[in-house]
mmCIF file of C-alpha atoms in Angstrom:
data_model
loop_
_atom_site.group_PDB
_atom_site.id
_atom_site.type_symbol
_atom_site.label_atom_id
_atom_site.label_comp_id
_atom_site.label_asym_id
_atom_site.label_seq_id
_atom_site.Cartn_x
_atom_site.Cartn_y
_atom_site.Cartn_z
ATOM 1 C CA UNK A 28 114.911 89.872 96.520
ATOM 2 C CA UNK A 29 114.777 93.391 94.438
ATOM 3 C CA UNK A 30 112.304 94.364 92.208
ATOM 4 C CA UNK A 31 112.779 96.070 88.779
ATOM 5 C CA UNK A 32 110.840 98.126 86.806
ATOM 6 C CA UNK A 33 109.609 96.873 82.798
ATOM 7 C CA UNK A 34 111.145 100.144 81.717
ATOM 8 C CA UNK A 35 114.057 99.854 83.803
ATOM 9 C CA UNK A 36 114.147 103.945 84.602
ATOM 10 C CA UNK A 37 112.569 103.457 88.469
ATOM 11 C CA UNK A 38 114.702 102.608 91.084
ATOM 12 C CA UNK A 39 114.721 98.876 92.245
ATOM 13 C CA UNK A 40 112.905 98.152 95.421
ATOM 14 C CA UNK A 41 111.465 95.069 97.713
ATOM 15 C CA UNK A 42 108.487 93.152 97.757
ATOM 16 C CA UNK A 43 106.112 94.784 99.957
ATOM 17 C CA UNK A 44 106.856 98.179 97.878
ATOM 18 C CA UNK A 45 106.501 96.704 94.311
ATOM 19 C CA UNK A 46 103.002 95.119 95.310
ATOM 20 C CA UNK A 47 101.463 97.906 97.254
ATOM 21 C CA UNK A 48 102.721 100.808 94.706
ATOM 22 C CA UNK A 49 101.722 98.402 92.100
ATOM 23 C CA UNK A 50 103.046 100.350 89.206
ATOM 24 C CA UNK A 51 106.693 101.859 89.021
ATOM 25 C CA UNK A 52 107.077 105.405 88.699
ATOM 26 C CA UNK A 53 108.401 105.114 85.270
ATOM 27 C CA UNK A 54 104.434 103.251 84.749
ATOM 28 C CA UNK A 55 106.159 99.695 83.769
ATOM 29 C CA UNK A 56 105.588 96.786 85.914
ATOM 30 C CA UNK A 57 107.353 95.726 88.991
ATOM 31 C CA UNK A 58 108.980 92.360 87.889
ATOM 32 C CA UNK A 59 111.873 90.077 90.337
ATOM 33 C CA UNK A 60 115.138 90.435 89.626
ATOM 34 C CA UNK A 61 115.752 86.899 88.988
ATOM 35 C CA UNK A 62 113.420 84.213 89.015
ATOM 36 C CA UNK A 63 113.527 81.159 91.069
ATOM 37 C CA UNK A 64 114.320 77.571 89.725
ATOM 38 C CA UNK A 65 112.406 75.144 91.105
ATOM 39 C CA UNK A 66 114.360 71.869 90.838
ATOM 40 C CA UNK A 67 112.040 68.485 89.263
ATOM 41 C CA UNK A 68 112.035 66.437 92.350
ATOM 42 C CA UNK A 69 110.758 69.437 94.500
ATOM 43 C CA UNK A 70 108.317 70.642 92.093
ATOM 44 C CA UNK A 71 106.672 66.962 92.168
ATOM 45 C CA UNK A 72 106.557 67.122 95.822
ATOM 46 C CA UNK A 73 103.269 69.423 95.277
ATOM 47 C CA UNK A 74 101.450 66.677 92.705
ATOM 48 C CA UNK A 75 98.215 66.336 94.703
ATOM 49 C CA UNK A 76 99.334 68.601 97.957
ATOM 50 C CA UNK A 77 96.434 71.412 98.637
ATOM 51 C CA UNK A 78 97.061 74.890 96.596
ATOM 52 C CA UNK A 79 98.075 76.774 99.878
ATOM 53 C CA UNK A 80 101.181 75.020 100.663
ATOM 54 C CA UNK A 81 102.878 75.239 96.459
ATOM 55 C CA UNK A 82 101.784 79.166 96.780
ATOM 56 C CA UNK A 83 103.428 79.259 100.739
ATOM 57 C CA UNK A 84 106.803 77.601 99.068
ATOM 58 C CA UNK A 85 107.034 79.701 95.908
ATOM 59 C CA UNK A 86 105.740 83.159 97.211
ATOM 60 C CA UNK A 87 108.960 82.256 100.144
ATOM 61 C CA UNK A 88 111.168 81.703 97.495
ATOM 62 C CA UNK A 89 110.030 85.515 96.214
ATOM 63 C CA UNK A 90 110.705 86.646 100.068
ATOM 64 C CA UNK A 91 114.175 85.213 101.033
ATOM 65 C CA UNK A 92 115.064 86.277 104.096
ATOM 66 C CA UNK A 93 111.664 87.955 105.459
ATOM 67 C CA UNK A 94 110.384 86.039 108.325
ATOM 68 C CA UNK A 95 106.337 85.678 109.039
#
């Protein structure tokens, strides 16, 4: 997933860029490009589970396709 800038004048770039720069260029925010549904019956799945493993599922949803 690509990151975009608040003021839309920085170039887009991934993850690991947008949270170690931690401001664009441009000084607006890094924000995703989209942002993930998360369907009803997957979002209850977490009622109750510990906060590591809802953070592990929607930070992967952020990194598609980057393995640990």
């Amino acid at each position: 997933m690509r990151f975009h800038s608040t003021n839309y004048s920085a170039p887009k770039t991934d993850f690991f860029t947008a949270v170690l720069t931690g401001q664009a260029p441009d000084r607006g925010l890094y924000m995703p490009e989209r942002i993930p549904l998360i369907d009803k019956a997957e979002f209850r799945k977490f009622s109750g589970a510990p906060y590591y493993e809802a953070a592990d599922f929607v930070l992967r949803m952020f990194l598609d396709g980057i393995n640990r």
